[in-house]
Short mmCIF file of C-alpha atoms and ligand atoms in Angstrom, two decimals:
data_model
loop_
_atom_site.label_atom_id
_atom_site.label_comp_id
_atom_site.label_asym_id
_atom_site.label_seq_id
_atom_site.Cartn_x
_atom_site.Cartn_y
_atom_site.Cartn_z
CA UNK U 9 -114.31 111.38 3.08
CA UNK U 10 -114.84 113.94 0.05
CA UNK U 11 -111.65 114.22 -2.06
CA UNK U 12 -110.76 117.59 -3.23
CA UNK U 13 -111.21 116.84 -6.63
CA UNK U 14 -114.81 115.67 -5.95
CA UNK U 15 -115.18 118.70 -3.55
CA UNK U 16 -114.02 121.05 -6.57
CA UNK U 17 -117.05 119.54 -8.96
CA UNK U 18 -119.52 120.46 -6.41
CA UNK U 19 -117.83 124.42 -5.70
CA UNK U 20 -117.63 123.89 -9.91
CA UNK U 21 -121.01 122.98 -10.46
CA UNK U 22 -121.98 125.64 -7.57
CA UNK U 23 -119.94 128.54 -10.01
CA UNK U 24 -122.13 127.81 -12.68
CA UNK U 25 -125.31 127.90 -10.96
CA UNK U 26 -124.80 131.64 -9.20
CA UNK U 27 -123.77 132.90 -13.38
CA UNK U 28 -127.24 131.39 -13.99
CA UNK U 29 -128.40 133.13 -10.97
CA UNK U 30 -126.72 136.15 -11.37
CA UNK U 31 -126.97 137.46 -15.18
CA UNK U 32 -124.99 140.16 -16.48
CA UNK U 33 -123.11 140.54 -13.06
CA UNK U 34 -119.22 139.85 -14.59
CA UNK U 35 -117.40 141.11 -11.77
CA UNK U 36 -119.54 139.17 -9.23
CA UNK U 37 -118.73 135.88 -11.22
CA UNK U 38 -115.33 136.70 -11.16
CA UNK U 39 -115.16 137.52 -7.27
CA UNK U 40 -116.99 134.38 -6.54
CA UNK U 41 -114.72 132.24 -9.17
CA UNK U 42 -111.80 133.92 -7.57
CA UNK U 43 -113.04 132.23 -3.59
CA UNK U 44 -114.29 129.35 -4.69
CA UNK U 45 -111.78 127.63 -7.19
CA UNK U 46 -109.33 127.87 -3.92
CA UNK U 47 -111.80 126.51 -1.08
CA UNK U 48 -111.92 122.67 -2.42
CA UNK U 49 -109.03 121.98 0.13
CA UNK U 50 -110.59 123.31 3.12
CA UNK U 51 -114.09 122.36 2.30
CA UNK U 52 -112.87 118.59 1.83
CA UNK U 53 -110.93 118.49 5.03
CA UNK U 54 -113.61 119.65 7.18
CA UNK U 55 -117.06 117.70 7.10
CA UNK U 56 -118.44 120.76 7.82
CA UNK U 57 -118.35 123.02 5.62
CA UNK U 58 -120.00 120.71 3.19
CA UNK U 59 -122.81 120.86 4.82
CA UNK U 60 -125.73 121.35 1.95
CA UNK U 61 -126.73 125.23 1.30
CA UNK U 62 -123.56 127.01 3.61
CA UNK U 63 -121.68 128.31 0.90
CA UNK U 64 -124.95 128.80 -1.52
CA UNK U 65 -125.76 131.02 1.83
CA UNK U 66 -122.53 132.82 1.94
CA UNK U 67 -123.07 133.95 -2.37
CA UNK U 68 -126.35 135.27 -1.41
CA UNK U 69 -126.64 138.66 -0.34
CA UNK U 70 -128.57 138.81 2.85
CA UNK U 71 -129.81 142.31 1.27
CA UNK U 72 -129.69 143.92 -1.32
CA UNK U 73 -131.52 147.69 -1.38
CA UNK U 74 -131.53 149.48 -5.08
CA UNK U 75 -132.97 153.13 -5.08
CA UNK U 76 -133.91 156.56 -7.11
CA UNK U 77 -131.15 159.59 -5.72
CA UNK U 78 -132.74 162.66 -7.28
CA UNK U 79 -131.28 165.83 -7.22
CA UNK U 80 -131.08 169.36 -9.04
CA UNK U 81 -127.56 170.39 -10.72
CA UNK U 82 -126.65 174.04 -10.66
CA UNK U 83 -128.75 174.78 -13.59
CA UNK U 84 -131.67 173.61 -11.75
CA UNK U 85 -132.31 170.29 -13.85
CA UNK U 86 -133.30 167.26 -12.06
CA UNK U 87 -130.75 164.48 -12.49
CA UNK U 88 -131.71 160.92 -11.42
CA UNK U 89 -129.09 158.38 -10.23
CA UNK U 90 -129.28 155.18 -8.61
CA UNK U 91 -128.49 153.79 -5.33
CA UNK U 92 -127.02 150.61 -4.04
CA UNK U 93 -126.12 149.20 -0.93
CA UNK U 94 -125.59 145.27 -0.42
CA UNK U 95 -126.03 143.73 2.77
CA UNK U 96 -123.79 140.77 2.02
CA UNK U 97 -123.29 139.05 5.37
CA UNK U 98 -123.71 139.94 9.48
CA UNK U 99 -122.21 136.62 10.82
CA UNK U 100 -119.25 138.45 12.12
CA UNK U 101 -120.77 142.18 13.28
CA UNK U 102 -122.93 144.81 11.37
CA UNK U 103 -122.30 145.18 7.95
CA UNK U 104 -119.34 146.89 7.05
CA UNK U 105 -118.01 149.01 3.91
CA UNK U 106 -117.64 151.82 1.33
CA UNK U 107 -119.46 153.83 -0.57
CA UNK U 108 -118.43 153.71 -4.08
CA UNK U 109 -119.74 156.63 -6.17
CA UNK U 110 -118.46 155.97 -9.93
CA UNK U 111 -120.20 155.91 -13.09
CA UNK U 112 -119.34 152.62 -13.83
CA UNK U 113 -121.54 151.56 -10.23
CA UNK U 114 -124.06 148.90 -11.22
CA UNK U 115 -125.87 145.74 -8.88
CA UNK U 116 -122.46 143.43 -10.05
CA UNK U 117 -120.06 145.95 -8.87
CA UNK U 118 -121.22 146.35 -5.60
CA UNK U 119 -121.92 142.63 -4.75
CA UNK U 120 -118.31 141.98 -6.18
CA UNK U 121 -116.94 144.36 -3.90
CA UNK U 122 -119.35 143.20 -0.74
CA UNK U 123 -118.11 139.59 -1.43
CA UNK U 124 -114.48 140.35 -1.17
CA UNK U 125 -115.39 142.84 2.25
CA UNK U 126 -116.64 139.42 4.08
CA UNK U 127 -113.45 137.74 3.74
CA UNK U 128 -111.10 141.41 4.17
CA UNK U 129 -113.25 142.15 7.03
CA UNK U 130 -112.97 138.58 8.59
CA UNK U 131 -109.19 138.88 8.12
CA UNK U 132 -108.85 141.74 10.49
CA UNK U 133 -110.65 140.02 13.41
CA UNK U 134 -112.42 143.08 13.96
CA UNK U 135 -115.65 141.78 14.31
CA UNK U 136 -116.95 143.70 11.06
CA UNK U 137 -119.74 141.84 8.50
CA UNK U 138 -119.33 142.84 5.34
CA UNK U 139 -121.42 145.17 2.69
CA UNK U 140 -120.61 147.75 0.09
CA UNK U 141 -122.42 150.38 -1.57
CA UNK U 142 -122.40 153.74 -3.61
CA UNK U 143 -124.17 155.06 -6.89
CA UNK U 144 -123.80 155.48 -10.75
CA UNK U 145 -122.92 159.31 -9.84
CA UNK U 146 -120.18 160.82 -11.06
CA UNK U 147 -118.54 163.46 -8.77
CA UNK U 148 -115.71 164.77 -11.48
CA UNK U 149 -116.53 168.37 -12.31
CA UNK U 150 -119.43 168.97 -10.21
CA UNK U 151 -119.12 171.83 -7.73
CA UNK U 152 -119.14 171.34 -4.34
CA UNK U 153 -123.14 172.78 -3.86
CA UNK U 154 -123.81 169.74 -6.50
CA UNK U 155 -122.10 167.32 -4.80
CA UNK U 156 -124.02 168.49 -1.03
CA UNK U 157 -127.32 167.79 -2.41
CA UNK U 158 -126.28 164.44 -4.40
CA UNK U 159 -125.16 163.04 -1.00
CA UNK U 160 -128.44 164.54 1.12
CA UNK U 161 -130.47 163.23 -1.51
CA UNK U 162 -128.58 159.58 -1.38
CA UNK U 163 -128.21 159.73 3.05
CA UNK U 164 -132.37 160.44 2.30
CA UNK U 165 -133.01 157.15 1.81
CA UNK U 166 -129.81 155.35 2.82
CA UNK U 167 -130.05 156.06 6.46
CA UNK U 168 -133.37 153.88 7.18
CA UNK U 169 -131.07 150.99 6.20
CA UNK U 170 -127.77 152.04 8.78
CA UNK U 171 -126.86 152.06 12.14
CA UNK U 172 -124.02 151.80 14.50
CA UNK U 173 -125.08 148.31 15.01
CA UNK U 174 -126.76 147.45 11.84
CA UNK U 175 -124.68 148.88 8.67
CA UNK U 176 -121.47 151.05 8.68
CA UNK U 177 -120.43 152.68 5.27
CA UNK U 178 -117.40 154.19 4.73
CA UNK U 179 -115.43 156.07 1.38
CA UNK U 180 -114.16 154.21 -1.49
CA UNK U 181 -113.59 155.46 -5.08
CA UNK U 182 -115.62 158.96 -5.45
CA UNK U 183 -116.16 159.21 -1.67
CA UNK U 184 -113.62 161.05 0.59
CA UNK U 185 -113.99 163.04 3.10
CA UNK U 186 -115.89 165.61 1.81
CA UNK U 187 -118.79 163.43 0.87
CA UNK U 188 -118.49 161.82 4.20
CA UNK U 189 -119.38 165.13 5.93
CA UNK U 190 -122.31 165.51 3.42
CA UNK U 191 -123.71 162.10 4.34
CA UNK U 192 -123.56 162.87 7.91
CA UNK U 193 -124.94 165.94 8.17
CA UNK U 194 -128.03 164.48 6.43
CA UNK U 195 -128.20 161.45 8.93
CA UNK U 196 -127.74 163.18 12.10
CA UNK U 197 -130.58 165.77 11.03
CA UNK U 198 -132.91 163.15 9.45
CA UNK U 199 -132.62 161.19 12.68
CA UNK U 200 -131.95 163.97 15.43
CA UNK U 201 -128.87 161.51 16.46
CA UNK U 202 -125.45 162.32 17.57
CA UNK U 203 -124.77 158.95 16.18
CA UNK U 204 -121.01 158.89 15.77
CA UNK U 205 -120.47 155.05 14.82
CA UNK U 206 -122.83 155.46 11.99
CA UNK U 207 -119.78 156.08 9.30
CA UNK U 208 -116.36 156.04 9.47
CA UNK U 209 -113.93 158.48 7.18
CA UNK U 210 -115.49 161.07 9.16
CA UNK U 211 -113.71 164.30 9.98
CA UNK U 212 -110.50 164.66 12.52
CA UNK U 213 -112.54 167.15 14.76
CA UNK U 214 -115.90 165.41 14.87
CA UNK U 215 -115.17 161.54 15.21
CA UNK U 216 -113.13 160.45 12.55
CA UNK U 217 -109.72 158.39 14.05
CA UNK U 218 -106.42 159.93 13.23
CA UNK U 219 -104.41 157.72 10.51
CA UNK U 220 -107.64 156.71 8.54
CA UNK U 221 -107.29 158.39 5.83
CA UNK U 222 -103.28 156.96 5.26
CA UNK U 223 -104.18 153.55 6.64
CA UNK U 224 -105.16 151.65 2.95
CA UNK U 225 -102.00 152.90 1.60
CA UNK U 226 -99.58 152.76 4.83
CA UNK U 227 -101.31 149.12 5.06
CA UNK U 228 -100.50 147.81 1.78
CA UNK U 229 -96.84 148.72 2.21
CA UNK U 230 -96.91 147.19 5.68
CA UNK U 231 -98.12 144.07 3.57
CA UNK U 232 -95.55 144.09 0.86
CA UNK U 233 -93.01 144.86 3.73
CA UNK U 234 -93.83 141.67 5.18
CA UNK U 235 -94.21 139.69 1.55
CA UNK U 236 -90.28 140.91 0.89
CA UNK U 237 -88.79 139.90 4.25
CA UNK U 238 -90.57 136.23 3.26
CA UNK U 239 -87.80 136.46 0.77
CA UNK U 240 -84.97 138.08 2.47
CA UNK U 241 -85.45 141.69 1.38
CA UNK U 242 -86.66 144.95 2.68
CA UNK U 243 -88.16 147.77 0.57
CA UNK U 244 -85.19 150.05 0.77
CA UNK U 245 -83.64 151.05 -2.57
CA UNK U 246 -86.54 149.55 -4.27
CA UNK U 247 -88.31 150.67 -7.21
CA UNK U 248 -92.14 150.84 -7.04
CA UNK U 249 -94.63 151.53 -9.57
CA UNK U 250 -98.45 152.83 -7.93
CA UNK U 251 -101.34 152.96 -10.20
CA UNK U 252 -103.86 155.18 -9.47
CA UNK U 253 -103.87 159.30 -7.87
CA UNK U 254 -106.63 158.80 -5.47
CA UNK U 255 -106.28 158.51 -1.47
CA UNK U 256 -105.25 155.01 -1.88
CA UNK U 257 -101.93 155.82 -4.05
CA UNK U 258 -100.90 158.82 -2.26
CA UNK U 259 -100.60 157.37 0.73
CA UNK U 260 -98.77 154.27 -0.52
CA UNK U 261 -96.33 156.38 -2.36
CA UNK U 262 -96.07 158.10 1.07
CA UNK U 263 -95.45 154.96 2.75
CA UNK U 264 -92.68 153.69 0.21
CA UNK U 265 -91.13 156.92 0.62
CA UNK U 266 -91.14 156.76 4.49
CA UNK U 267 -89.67 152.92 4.32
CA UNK U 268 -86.93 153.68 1.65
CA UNK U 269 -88.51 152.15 -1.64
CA UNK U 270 -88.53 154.69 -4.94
CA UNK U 271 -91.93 155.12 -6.14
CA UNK U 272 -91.71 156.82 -9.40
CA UNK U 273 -95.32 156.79 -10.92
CA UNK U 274 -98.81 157.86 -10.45
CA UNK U 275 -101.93 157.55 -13.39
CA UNK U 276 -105.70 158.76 -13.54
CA UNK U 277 -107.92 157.86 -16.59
CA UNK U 278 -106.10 160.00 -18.66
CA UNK U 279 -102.69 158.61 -18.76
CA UNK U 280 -99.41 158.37 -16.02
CA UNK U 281 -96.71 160.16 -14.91
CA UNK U 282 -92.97 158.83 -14.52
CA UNK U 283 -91.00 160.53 -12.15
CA UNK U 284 -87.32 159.27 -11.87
CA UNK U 285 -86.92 161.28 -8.65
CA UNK U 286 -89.71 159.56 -7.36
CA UNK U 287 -93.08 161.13 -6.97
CA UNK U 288 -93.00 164.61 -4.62
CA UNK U 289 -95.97 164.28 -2.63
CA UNK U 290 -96.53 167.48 -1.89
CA UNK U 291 -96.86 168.65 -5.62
CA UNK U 292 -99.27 165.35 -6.17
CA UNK U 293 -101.39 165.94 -3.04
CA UNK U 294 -101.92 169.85 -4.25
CA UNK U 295 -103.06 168.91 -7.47
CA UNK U 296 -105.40 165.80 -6.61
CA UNK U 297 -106.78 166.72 -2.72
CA UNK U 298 -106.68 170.58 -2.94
CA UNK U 299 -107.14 171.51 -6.74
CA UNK U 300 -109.30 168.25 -7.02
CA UNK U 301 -106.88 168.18 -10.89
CA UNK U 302 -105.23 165.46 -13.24
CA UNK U 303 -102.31 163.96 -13.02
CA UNK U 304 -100.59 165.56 -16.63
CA UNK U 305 -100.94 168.64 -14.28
CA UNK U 306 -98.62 167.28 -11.86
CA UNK U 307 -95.63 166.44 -15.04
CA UNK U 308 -96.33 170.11 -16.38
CA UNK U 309 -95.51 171.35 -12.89
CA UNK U 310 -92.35 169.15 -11.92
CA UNK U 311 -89.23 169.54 -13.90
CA UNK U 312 -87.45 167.64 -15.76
CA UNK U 313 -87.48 164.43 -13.94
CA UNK U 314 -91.48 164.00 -14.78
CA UNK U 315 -93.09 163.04 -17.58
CA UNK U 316 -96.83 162.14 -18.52
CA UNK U 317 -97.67 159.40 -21.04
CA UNK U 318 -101.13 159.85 -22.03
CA UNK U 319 -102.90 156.79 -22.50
CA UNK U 320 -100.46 154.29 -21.57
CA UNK U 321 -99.97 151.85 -18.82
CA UNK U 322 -97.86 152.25 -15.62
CA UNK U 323 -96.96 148.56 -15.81
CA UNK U 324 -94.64 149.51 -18.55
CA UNK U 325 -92.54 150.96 -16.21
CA UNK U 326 -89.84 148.31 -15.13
CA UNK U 327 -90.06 148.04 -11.02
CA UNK U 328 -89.14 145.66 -8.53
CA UNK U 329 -92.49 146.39 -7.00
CA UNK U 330 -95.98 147.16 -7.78
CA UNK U 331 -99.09 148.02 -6.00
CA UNK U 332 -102.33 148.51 -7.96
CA UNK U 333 -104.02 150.90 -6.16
CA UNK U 334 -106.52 152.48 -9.02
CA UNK U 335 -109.83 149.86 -9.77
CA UNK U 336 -110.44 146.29 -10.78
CA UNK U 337 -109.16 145.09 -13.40
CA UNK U 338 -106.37 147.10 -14.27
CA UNK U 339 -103.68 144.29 -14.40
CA UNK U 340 -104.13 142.21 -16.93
CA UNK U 341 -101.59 139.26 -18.34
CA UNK U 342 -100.41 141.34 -21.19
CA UNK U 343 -99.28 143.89 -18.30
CA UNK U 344 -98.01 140.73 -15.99
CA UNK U 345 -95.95 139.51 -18.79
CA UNK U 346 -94.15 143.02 -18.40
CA UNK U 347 -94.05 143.15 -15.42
CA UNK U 348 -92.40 140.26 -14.93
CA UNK U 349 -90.09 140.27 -17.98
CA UNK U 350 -88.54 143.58 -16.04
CA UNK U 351 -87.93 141.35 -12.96
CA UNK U 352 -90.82 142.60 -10.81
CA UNK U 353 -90.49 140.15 -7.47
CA UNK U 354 -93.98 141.26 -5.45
CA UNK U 355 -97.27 142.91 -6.58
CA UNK U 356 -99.38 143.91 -3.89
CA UNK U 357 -103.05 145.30 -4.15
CA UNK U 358 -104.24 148.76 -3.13
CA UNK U 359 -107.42 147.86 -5.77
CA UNK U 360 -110.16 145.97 -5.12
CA UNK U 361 -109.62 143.11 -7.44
CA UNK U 362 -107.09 145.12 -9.81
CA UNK U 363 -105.50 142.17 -11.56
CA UNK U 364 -107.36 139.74 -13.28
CA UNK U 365 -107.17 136.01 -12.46
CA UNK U 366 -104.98 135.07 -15.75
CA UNK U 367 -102.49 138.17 -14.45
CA UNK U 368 -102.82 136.19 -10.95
CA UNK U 369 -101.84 133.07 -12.10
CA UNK U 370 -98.65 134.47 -14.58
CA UNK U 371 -97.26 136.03 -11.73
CA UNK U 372 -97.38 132.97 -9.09
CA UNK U 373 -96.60 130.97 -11.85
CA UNK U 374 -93.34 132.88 -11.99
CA UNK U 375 -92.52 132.90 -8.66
CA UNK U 376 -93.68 137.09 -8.13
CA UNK U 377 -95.04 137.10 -4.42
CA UNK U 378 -98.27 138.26 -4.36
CA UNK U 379 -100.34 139.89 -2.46
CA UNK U 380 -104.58 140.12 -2.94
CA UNK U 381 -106.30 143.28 -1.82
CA UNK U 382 -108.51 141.19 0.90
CA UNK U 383 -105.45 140.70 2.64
CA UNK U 384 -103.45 143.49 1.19
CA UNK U 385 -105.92 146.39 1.46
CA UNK U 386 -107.43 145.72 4.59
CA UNK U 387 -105.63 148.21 6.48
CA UNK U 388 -108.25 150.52 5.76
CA UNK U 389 -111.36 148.84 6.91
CA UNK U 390 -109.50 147.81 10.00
CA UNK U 391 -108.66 151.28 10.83
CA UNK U 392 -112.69 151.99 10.22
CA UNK U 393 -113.02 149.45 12.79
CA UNK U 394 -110.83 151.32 15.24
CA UNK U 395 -112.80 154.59 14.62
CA UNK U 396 -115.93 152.79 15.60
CA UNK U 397 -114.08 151.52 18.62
CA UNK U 398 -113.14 155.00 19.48
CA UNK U 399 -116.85 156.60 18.83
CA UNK U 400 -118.21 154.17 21.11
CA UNK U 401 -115.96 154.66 23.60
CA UNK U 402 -116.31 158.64 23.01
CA UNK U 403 -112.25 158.66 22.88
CA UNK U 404 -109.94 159.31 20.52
CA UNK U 405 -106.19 157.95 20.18
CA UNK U 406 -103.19 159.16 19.21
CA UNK U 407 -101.83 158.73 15.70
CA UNK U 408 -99.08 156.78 17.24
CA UNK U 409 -101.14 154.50 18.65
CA UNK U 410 -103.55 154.04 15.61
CA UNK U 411 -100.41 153.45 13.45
CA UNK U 412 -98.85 150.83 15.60
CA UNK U 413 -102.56 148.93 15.74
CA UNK U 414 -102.31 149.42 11.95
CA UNK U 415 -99.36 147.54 12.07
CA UNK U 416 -99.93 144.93 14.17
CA UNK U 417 -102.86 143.90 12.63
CA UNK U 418 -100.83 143.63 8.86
CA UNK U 419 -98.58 141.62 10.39
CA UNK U 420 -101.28 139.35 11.87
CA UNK U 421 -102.75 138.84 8.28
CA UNK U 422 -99.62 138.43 6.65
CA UNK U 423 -99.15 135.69 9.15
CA UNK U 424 -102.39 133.90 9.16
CA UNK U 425 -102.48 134.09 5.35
CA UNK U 426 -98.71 132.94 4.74
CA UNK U 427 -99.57 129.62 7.52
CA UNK U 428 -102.56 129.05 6.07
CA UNK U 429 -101.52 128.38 2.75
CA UNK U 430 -98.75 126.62 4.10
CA UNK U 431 -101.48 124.30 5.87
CA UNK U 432 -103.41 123.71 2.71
CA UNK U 433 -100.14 122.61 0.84
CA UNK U 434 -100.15 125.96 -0.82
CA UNK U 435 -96.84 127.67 0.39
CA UNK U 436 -96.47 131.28 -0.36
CA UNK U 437 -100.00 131.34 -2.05
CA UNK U 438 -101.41 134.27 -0.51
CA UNK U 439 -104.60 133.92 -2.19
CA UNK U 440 -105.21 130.75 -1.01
CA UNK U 441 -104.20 131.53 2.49
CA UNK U 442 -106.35 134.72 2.63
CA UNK U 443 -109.34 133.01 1.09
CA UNK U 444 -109.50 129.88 3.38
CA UNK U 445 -108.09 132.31 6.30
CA UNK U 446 -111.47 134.62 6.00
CA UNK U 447 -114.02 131.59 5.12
CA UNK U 448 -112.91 129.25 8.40
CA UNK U 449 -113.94 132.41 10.40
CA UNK U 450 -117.13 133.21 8.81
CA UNK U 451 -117.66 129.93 7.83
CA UNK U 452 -117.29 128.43 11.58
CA UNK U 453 -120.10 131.51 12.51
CA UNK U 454 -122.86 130.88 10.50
CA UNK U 455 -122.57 126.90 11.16
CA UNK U 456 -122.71 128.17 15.18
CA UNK U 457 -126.16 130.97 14.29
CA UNK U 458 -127.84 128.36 12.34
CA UNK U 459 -129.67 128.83 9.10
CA UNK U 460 -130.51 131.96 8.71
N1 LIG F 1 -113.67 150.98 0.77
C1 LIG F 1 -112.65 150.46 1.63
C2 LIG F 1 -112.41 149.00 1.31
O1 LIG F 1 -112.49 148.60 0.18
C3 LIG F 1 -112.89 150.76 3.10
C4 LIG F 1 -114.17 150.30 3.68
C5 LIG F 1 -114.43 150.79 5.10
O2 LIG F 1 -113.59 151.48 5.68
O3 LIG F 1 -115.52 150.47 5.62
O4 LIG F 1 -112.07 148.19 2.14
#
């Protein structure tokens, strides 16, 4: 029998072979550092997964498809972007995840993010691989006519690599609804398909599930709901802190709202906004889904309870809570130590990755529950899953009944992370739990499909 500690040279000496492997691909490292430094226990209890080349399968993309988007702006000039998607892993079902469309998009981003989706996804039970994809394009300030031909230009050579059954994408950062319809409009004419199950995000009147667009947010609090009543508390009369103004955040502040909690900020790139009153969602859902604005917008609108700090960081707020629900990285231990000096007692993730693995460490160290976005987040993708559910059943539920699947599946990861880590000597580690949680399952299928 392997002891852990020998188990952890191999995972160690594993780490330092996909850096080699992987140059110049930070965030990857970082994703894969983040898994592996917490699967010695599992790996050593169960002959296995030891088995030579099953976790140097699972850091290998199974594809990985880089491509020229051209398009014309308004002026007529041909602009040139790049294209990504990563077909990380099909153990479970066809690939599943977002579409990312950010300039900071490169090959490391996407595999980062398509890493964590094969754990989040395998946490649901849905039967969902995992993937991710998107593009270097930046959809701030271009009209909407720009924006159309970006995404036919993009679905041009995306949709040989998609299907119902092969590849489903999905939004992420940059990629709401609007760009959803784009992308579909392109597919269904390239490939003269009514092929619903194709993409999920879709539109209310043409496939898309009710509750999808809340369920990342709603999710998250559903999460943090569950991390508090670990420890005897509830959200009511809470203070929350939210990073971020996208779909993510508005629908978390919604949530906190609904469940009693205060959440009193929001932030984009150029700054946040403190609202003592706690954010009106109204105001902030004019200004960032209608007026497609910035957030200093929303203080210069509000009163006197709101006020904008350019440049500064939300985690300066004191909070009992906070949810990170902007991009990765966004946390770090400077911001943990603040956190935590104001008494914060659970951080859950919106984000993909938002708080870096010192930040991670400070706050379990400190006894801060904490929840990781695999587990956290996965409220959206899950609700993806239900759309496709509903498309291929040509139905379409009620929001009542997507909600109450929404929350019976948080509950079921909260649980299965919070006994796994309890299994694995790691009580109340939810990274731990949620990491060995989503690696048994996709672990167990690729040993049963054989090397592929
Ligand atoms: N981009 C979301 C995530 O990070 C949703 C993916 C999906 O719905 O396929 O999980």
């Amino acid at each position: 029998m392997t002891t852990r500690s020998e188990t952890q040279t191999t995972l160690d000496h594993l780490l330092t072979e996909i850096e080699h492997r992987n140059p110049a691909q930070p965030e990857f490292h970082q994703a894969a550092h983040e898994v592996l430094e917490t699967l010695a226990p599992v790996v050593a209890a169960r002959p296995e997964y030891a088995e030579p080349g099953l976790i140097e399968r699972l850091v290998e993309p199974e594809r990985q498809v880089i491509f020229r988007v051209p398009w014309q702006d308004d002026q007529g000039r041909v602009r040139v972007n790049r294209g990504f998607r990563v077909e990380f892993n099909s153990a479970l079902g066809p690939y599943k995840g977002g579409l990312r469309f950010h300039p900071s998009v490169n090959l490391g981003v996407i595999k980062f993010l398509g890493f964590e989706q094969i754990f989040k996804n395998a946490l649901t039970g849905l039967g969902i691989g995992g993937g991710k994809g998107g593009s270097d394009f930046d959809p701030h300030g271009r009209s909407d006519a720009e924006v159309m031909r970006f995404c036919q230009s993009f679905m041009t050579e995306l949709y040989r690599h998609i299907g119902e059954h092969t590849d489903v994408p999905a939004g992420d950062i940059g990629v709401g609804g609007r760009e959803i319809g784009y992308l579909f409009g392109q597919y269904r004419r390239i490939t003269n398909r009514w092929e619903a199950g194709v993409l999920t995000g879709k539109g209310r009147g043409w496939g898309g599930s009710l509750i999808r667009p809340e369920a990342t947010g709603y999710g998250n609090v559903l999460f943090a709901a569950a991390m508090m009543r670990e420890r005897g508390e509830d959200l009511e009369g809470q203070t929350a802190v939210v990073s971020g103004s996208g779909n993510v955040a508005i629908y978390t502040i919604e949530k906190l709202t609904a469940l009693g909690a205060n959440a009193v900020t929001c932030s984009d790139s150029s700054g946040y906004v403190v609202d003592e009153k706690g954010i009106d969602l109204d105001l902030l859902k004019q200004i960032k889904e209608v007026e497609r604005g910035r957030v200093d917008a929303y203080a210069e609108r509000r009163g006197a309870s709101a006020r904008f700090v350019p440049g500064g960081s939300v985690w300066d707020v004191p909070a009992d809570l906070a949810l990170p629900s902007a991009t990765q990285n966004e946390l770090d231990e400077n911001a943990a130590a603040t956190l935590i000096r104001n008494g914060v007692k659970a951080v859950s993730e919106g984000a993909n990755m938002p708080t870096t693995p010192e930040a991670v460490h400070l706050l379990q160290q400190a006894g801060v529950a904490f929840g990781p976005g695999k587990a956290a987040n996965a409220g959206g993708v899950a609700v993806s899953a239900l759309e496709m559910a509903q498309n291929h059943a040509r139905t379409s539920w009620t929001a009542t009944r997507v909600e109450e699947e929404l929350a019976d599946i948080m509950t079921s990861i909260h649980t299965t992370c919070h006994e796994t880590a309890e299994r694995y000597d790691a009580p109340g580690d939810y990274v731990t739990g949620a990491n060995i949680a989503g690696f048994e399952r996709v672990a167990d299928a690729m040993l049963a499909q054989g090397v592929i």
